[in-house]
CSV table of C-alpha atoms in Angstrom, one decimal:
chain,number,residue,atom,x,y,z
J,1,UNK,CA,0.0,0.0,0.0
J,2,UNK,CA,1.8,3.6,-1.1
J,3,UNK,CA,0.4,5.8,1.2
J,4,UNK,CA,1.1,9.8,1.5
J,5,UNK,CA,0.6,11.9,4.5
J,6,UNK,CA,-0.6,15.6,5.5
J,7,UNK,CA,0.1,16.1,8.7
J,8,UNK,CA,2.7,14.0,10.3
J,9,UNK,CA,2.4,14.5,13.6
J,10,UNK,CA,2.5,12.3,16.8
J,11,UNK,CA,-0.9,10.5,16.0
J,12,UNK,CA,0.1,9.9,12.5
J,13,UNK,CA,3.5,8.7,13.3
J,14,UNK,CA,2.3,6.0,15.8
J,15,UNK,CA,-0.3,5.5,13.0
J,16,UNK,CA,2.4,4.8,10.3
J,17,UNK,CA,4.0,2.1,13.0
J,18,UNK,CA,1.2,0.6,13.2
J,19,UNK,CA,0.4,0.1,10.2
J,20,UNK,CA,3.3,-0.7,9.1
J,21,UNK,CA,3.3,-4.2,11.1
J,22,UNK,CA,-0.1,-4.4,10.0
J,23,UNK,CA,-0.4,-3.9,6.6
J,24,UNK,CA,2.1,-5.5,4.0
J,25,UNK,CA,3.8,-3.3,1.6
J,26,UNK,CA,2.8,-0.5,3.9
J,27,UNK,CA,4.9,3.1,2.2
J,28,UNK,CA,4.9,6.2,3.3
J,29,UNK,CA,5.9,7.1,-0.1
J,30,UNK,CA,5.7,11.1,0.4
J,31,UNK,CA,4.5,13.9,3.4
J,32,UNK,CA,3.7,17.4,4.1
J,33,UNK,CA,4.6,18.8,7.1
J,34,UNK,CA,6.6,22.3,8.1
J,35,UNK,CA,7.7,20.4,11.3
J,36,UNK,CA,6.8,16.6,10.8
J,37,UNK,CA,7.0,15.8,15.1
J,38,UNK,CA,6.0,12.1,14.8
J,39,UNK,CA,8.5,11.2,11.7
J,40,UNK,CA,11.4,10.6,14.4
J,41,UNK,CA,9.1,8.1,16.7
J,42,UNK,CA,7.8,5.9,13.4
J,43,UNK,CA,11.7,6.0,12.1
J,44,UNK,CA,13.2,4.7,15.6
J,45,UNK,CA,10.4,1.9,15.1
J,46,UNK,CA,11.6,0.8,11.5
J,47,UNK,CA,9.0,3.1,9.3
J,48,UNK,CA,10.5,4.9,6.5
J,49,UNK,CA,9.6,7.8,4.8
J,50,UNK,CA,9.7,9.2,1.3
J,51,UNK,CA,10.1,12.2,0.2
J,52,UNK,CA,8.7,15.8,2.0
J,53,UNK,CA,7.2,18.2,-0.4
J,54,UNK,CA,6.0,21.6,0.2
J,55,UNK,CA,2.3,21.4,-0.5
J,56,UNK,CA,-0.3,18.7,-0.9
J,57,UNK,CA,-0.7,19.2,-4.5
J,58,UNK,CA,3.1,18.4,-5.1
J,59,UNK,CA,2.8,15.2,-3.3
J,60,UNK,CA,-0.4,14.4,-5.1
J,61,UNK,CA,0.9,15.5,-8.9
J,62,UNK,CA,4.2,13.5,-8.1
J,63,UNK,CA,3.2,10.8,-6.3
J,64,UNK,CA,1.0,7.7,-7.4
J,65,UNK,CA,-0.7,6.6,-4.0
J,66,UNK,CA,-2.9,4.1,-3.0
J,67,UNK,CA,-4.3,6.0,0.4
J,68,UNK,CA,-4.0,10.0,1.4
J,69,UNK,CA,-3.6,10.3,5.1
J,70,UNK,CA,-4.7,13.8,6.7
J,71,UNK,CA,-3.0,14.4,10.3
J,72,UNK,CA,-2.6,18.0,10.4
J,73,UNK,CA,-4.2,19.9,12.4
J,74,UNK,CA,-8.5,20.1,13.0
J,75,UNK,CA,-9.1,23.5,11.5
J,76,UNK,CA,-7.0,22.7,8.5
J,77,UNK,CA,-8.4,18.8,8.2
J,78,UNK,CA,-11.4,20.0,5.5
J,79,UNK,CA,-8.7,22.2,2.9
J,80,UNK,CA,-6.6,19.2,2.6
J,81,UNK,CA,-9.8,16.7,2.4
J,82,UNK,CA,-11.4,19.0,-0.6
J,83,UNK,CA,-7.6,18.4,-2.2
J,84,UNK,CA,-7.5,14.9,-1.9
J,85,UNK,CA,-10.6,14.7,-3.3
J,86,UNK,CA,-10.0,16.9,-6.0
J,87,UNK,CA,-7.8,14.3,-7.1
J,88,UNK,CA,-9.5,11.3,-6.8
J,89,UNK,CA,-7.8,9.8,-3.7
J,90,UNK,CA,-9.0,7.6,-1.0
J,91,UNK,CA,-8.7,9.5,1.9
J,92,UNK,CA,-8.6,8.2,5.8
J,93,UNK,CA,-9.0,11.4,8.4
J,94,UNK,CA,-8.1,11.6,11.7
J,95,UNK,CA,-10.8,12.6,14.0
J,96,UNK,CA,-12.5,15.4,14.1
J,97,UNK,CA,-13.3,15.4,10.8
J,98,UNK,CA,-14.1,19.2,11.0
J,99,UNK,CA,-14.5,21.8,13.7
J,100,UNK,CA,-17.3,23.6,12.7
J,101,UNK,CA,-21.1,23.8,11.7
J,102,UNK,CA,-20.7,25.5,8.8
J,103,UNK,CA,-17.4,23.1,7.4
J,104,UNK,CA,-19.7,20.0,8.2
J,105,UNK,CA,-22.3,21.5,6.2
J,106,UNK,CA,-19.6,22.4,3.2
J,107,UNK,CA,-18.0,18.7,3.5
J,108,UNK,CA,-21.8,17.1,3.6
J,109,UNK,CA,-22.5,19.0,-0.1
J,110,UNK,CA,-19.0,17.2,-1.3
J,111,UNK,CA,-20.1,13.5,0.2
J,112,UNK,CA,-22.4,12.9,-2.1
J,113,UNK,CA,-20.5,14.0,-5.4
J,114,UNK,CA,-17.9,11.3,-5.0
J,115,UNK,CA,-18.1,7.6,-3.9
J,116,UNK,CA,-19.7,7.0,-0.2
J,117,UNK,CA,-16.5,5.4,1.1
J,118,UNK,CA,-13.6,7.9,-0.4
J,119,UNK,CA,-13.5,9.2,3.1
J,120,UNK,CA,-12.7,7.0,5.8
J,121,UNK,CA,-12.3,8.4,9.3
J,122,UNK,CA,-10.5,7.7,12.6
J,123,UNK,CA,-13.1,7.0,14.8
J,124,UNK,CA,-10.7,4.0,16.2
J,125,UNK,CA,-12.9,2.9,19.1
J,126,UNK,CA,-15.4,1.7,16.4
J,127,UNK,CA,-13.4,-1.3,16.5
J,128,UNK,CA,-12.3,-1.4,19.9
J,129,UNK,CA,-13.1,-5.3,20.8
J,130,UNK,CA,-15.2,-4.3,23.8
J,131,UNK,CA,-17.4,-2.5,21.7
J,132,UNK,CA,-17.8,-5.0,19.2
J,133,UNK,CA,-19.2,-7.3,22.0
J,134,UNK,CA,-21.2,-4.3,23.0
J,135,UNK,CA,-22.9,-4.8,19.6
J,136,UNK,CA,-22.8,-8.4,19.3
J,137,UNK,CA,-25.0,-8.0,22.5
J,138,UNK,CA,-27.5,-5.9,21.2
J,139,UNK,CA,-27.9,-7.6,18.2
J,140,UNK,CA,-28.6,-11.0,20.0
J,141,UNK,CA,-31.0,-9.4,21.7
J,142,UNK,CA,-29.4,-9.2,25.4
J,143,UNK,CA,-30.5,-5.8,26.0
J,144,UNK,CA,-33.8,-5.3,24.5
J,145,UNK,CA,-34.6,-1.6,24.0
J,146,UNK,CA,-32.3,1.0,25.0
J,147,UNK,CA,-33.8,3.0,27.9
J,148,UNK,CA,-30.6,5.1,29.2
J,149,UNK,CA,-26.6,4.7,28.7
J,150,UNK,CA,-24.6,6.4,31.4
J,151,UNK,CA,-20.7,7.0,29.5
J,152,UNK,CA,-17.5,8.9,30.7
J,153,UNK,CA,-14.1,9.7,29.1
J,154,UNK,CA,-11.8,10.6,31.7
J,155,UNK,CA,-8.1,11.1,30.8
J,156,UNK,CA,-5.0,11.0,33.2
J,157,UNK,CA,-3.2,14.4,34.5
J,158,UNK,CA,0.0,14.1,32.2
J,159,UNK,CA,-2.5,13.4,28.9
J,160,UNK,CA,-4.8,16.6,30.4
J,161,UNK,CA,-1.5,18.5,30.9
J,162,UNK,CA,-0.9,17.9,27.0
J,163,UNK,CA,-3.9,19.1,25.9
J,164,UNK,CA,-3.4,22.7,28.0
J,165,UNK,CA,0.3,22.8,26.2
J,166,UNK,CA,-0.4,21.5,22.7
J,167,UNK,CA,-1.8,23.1,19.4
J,168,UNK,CA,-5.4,21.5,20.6
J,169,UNK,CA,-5.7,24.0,24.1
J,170,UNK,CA,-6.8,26.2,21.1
J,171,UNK,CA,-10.4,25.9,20.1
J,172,UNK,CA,-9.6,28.3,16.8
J,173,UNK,CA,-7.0,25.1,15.4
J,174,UNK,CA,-9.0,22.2,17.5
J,175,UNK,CA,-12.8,23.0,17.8
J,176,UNK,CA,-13.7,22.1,21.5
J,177,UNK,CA,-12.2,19.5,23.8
J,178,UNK,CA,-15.9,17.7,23.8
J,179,UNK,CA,-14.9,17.4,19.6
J,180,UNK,CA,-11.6,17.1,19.7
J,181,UNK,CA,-11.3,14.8,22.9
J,182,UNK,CA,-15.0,12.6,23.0
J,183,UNK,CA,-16.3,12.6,19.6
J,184,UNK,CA,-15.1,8.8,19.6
J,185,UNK,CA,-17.2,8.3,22.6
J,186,UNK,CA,-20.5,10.0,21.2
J,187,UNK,CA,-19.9,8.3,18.0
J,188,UNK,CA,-20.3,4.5,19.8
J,189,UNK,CA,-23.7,5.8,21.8
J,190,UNK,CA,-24.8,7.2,19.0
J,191,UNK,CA,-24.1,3.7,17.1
J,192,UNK,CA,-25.7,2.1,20.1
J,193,UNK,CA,-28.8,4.4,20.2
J,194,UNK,CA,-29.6,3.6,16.5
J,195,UNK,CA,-31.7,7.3,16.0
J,196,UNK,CA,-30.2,10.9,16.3
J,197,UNK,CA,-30.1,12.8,19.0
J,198,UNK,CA,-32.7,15.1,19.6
J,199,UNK,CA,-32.3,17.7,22.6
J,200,UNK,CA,-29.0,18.0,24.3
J,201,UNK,CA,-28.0,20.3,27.9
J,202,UNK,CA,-24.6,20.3,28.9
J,203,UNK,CA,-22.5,22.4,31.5
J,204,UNK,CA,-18.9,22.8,32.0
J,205,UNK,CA,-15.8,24.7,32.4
J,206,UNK,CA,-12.2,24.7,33.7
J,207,UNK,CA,-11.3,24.3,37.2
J,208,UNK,CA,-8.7,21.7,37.4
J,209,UNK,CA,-5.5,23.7,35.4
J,210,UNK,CA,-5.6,27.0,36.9
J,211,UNK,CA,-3.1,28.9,38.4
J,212,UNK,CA,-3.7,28.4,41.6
J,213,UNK,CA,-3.5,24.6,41.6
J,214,UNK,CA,-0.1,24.8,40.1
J,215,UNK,CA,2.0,22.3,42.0
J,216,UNK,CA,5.0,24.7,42.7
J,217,UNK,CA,2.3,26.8,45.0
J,218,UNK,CA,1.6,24.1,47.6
J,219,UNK,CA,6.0,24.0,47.4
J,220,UNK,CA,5.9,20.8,45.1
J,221,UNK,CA,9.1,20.3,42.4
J,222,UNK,CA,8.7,17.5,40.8
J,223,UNK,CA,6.6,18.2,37.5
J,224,UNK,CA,7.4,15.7,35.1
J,225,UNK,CA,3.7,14.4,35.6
J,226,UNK,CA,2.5,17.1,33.2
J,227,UNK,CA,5.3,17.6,30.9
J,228,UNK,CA,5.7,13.5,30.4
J,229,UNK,CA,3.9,13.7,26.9
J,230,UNK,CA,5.7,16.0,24.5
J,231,UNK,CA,3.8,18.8,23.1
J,232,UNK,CA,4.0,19.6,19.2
J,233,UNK,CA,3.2,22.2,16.6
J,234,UNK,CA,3.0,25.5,18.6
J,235,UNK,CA,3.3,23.9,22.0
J,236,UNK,CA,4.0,25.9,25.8
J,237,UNK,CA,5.6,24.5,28.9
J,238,UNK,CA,2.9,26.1,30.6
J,239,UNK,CA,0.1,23.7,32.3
J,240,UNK,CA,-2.0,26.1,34.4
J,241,UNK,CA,-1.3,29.0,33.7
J,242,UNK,CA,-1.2,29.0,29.5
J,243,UNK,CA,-3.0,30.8,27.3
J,244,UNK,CA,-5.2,28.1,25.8
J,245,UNK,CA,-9.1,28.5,25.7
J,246,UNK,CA,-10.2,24.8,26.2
J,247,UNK,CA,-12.0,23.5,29.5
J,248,UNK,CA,-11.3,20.7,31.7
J,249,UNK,CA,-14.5,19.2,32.5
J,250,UNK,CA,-17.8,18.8,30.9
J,251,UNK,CA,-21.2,16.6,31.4
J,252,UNK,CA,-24.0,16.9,29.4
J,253,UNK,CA,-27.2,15.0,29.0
J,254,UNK,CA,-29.2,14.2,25.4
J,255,UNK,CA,-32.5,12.9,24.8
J,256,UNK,CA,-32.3,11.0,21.5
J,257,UNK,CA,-35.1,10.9,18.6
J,258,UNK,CA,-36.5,7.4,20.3
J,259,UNK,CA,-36.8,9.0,23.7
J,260,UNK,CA,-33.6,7.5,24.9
J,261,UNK,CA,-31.4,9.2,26.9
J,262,UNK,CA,-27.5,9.1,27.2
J,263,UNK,CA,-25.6,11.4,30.2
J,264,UNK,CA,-22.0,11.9,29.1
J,265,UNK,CA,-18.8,13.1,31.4
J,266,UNK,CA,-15.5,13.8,30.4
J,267,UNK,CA,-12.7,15.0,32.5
J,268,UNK,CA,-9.0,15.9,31.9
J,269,UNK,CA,-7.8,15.3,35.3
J,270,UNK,CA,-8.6,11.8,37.0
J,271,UNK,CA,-5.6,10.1,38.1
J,272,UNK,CA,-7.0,6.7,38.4
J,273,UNK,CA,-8.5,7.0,35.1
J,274,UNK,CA,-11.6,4.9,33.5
J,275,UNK,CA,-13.7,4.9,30.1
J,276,UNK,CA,-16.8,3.7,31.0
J,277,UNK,CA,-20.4,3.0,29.6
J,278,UNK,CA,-23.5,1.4,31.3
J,279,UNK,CA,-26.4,1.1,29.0
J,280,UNK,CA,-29.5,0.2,30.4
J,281,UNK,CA,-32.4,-2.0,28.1
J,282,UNK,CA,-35.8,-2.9,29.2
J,283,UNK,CA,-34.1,-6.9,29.1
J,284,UNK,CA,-30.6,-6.2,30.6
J,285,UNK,CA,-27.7,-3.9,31.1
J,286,UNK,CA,-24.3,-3.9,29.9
J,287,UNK,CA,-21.6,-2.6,31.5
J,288,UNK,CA,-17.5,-2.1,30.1
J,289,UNK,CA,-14.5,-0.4,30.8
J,290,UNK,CA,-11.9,0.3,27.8
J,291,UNK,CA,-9.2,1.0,30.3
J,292,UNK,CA,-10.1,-1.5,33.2
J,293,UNK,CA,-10.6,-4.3,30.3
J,294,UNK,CA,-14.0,-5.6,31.1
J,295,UNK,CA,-17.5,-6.1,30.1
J,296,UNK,CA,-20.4,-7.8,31.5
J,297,UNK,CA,-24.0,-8.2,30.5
J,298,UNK,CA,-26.6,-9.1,33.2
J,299,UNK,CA,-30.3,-9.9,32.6
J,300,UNK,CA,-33.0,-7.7,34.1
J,301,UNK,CA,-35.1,-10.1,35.2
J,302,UNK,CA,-33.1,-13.0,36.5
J,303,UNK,CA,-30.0,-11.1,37.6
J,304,UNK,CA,-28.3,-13.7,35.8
J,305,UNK,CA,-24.7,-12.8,34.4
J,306,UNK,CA,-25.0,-13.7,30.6
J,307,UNK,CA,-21.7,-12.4,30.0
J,308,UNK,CA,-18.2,-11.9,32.3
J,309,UNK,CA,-15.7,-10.9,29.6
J,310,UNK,CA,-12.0,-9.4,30.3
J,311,UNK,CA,-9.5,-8.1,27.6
J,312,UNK,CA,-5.7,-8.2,27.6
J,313,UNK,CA,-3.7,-4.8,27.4
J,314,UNK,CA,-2.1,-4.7,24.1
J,315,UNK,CA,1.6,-3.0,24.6
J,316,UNK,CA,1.2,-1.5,21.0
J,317,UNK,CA,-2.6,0.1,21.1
J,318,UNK,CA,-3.4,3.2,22.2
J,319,UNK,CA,-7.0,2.7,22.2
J,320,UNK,CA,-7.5,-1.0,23.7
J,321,UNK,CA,-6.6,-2.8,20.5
J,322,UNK,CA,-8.4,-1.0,18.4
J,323,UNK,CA,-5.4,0.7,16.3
J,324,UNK,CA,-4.7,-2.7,15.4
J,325,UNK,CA,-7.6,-3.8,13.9
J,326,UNK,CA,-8.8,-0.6,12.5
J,327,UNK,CA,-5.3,-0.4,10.2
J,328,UNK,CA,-5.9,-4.2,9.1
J,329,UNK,CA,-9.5,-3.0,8.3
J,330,UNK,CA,-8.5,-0.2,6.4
J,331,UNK,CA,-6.4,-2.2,4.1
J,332,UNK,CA,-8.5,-4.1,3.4
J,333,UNK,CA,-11.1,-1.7,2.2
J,334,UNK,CA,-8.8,0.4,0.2
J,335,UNK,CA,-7.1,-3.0,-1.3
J,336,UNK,CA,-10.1,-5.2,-2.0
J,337,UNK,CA,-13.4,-3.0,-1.0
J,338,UNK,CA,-14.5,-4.8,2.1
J,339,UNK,CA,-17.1,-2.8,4.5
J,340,UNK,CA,-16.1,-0.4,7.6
J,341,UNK,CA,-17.7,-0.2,10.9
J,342,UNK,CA,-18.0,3.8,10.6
J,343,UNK,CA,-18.6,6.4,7.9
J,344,UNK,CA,-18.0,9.9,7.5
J,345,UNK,CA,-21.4,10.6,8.1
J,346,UNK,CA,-21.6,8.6,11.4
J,347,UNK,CA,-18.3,11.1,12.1
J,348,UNK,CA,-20.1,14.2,10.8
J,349,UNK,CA,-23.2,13.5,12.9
J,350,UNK,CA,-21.0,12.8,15.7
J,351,UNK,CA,-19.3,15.8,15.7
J,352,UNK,CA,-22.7,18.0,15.6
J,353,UNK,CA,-23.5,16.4,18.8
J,354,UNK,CA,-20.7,17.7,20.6
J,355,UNK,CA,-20.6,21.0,19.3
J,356,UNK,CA,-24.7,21.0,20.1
J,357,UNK,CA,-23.3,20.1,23.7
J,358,UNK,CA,-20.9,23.2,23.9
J,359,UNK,CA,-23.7,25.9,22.5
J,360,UNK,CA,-25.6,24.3,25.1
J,361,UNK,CA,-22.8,24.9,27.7
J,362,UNK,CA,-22.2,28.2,26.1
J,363,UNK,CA,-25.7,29.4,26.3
J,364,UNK,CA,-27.0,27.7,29.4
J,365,UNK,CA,-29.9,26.4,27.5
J,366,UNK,CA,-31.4,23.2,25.9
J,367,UNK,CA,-30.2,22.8,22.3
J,368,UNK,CA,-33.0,21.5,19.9
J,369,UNK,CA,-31.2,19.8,17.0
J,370,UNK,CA,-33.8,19.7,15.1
J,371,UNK,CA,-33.1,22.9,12.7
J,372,UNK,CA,-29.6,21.3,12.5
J,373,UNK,CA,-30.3,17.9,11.2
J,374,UNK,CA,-32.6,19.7,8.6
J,375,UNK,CA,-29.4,22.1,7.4
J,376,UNK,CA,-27.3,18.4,7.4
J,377,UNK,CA,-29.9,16.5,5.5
J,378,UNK,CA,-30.7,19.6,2.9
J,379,UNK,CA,-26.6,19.8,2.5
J,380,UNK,CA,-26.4,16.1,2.0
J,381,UNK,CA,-29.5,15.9,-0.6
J,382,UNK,CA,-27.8,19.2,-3.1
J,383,UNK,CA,-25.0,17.1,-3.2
J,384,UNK,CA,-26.4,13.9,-4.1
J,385,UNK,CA,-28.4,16.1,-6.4
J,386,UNK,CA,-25.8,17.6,-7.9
């Protein structure tokens, strides 16, 4: 597979390692990057590159490639998508796919004038192993109908550290932490939920990384806790007292189209971290933990334990095995066409969730999402029309 890259930094060099021992023939056969920070971690695990040109067109005219990869940063993620397509690529985007109402609307008038799949997106939990038995359970029937889902992404103190020094403390380059951070998260309840959601409420803010909770004011030195993961393109040695505009914390509740509900929590600060759901049916409720490895499915009315499943730690994974599987998956659809667990538009409609959740925040009010899955549906019928 030759592949070429926009964007090469951390994520897309571990992605280009991965793939590499998953995919064979796997070539990075050209990039674009100013200041390519994950090229040095995928060379010192055996990837190679190929050439670095100045713009995405010049890698595009020169090189013949199989798979563009677009890494760079949110708010530039639709520019290069539009160029890829302008030249007939496949294309596989790293999560968010946009940062914006008004770029999902743009990219949903595009979707329709090329092939469905020509976009493939990094929504990597979609194959997370936990949440394919999450599925599996549903599907047999285990749960019945879904009454409520309580869900959380909480991150560590050294990975919330990294987002208050990194490009992504900035919502102008990285939308808002609920996008950037948990739109893998709202993606898998949406997927669970079947419908759209409907009405969302959400409150939040920072709290945790301010100045005064900076460790050298209650007289403690040792900081490497929140410097341990480097910082890229643009990045600060400041943790809590920077400049970035992001939040820390965030819960929201949404009442989906079937009457479901799902209450969400994210936090950047939870030193003994978990990545929970519990979803609730009318015939049983399953319960999982991507970090603490387990799932379990019990039946409503007998209290019997129809499932007591644990997962081994995979040493190269970020996400619980799911880089794994989702680079094997992707080369298979770009080689030989077979399906994906996750489309743009799941990512799209993912994505207008949480940036529903942070108007909602914003404005202290209940968001009706009606008027914006009309806007999506009219954007995705002109370009179908078209």
């Amino acid at each position: 597979m030759r592949v070429g890259i926009i964007g090469l930094g951390y994520r897309l060099g571990y992605l280009a390692h991965v793939f590499s021992l998953m995919v064979k023939d796997f070539q990075v056969v050209g990039y674009v990057d100013p200041a390519p920070a994950g090229k040095a971690y995928a060379e010192e695990r055996g990837v190679t590159f190929g050439k670095a040109y100045d713009t995405p067109e010049a890698l595009l005219e020169a090189e013949d490639i199989d798979l563009l990869m677009v890494g760079s940063p949110n708010h530039l993620h639709l520019e290069h998508i539009k160029t890829g397509l302008a030249y007939g690529k496949k294309i596989f985007a790293e999560k968010p796919v946009v940062t914006s109402i008004e770029e999902t609307m743009e990219l949903a008038e595009l979707i329709g004038k090329h092939p469905a799949d020509q976009i493939m997106v990094g929504l990597v939990l979609r194959y997370a192993p936990l949440y394919v038995d999450l599925r599996k359970a549903q599907a047999d029937g285990l749960l019945g109908d879904i009454v409520s889902i309580e869900a959380s992404e909480h991150i560590p103190p050294y990975h919330g550290a990294f987002f208050q020094r990194d490009w992504r403390r900035y919502e102008k380059y990285a939308g808002s932490f609920m996008l950037e951070k948990c739109c893998h998260d709202l993606d898998l309840y949406n997927g669970v939920m079947g419908c759209r959601p409907a009405f969302v409420a959400s409150f939040g803010g920072r709290k945790a990384f301010i100045p005064k909770n900076a460790p050298e004011k209650a007289g403690i030195n040792d900081l490497e806790v929140y410097h341990r993961k480097p910082s890229g393109w643009q990045g600060s040695d400041r943790v809590f007292d920077g400049d970035g505009d992001i939040i820390d914390f965030q819960t929201a509740i949404v009442e989906y189209e079937n009457g479901a509900s799902l209450a969400f929590h994210t936090n950047m600060n939870v030193p003994d971290d978990f990545r929970r759901f519990a979803v609730m049916g009318a015939k049983g409720e399953a319960e999982g933990d991507f970090v603490r490895n387990f799932f379990k499915v019990t039946d409503a009315r007998t209290a019997k334990r129809l499932i007591d499943s644990t997962y081994k730690s995979s040493d190269l994974s970020a996400h619980y095995g799911a880089d794994e599987q989702m680079a094997a998956d992707i080369a298979k659809h770009v080689e030989h066409g077979a399906p994906l667990p996750v489309s743009v538009i799941d990512a799209l409609e993912a994505g207008l969730l949480a940036l529903s959740m942070d108007e909602a925040r914003r404005t202290r009010s209940v968001v009706d999402m009606a008027p914006i899955w009309r806007r999506f549906d009219a954007a995705l019928a002109r370009s179908k029309a078209a």
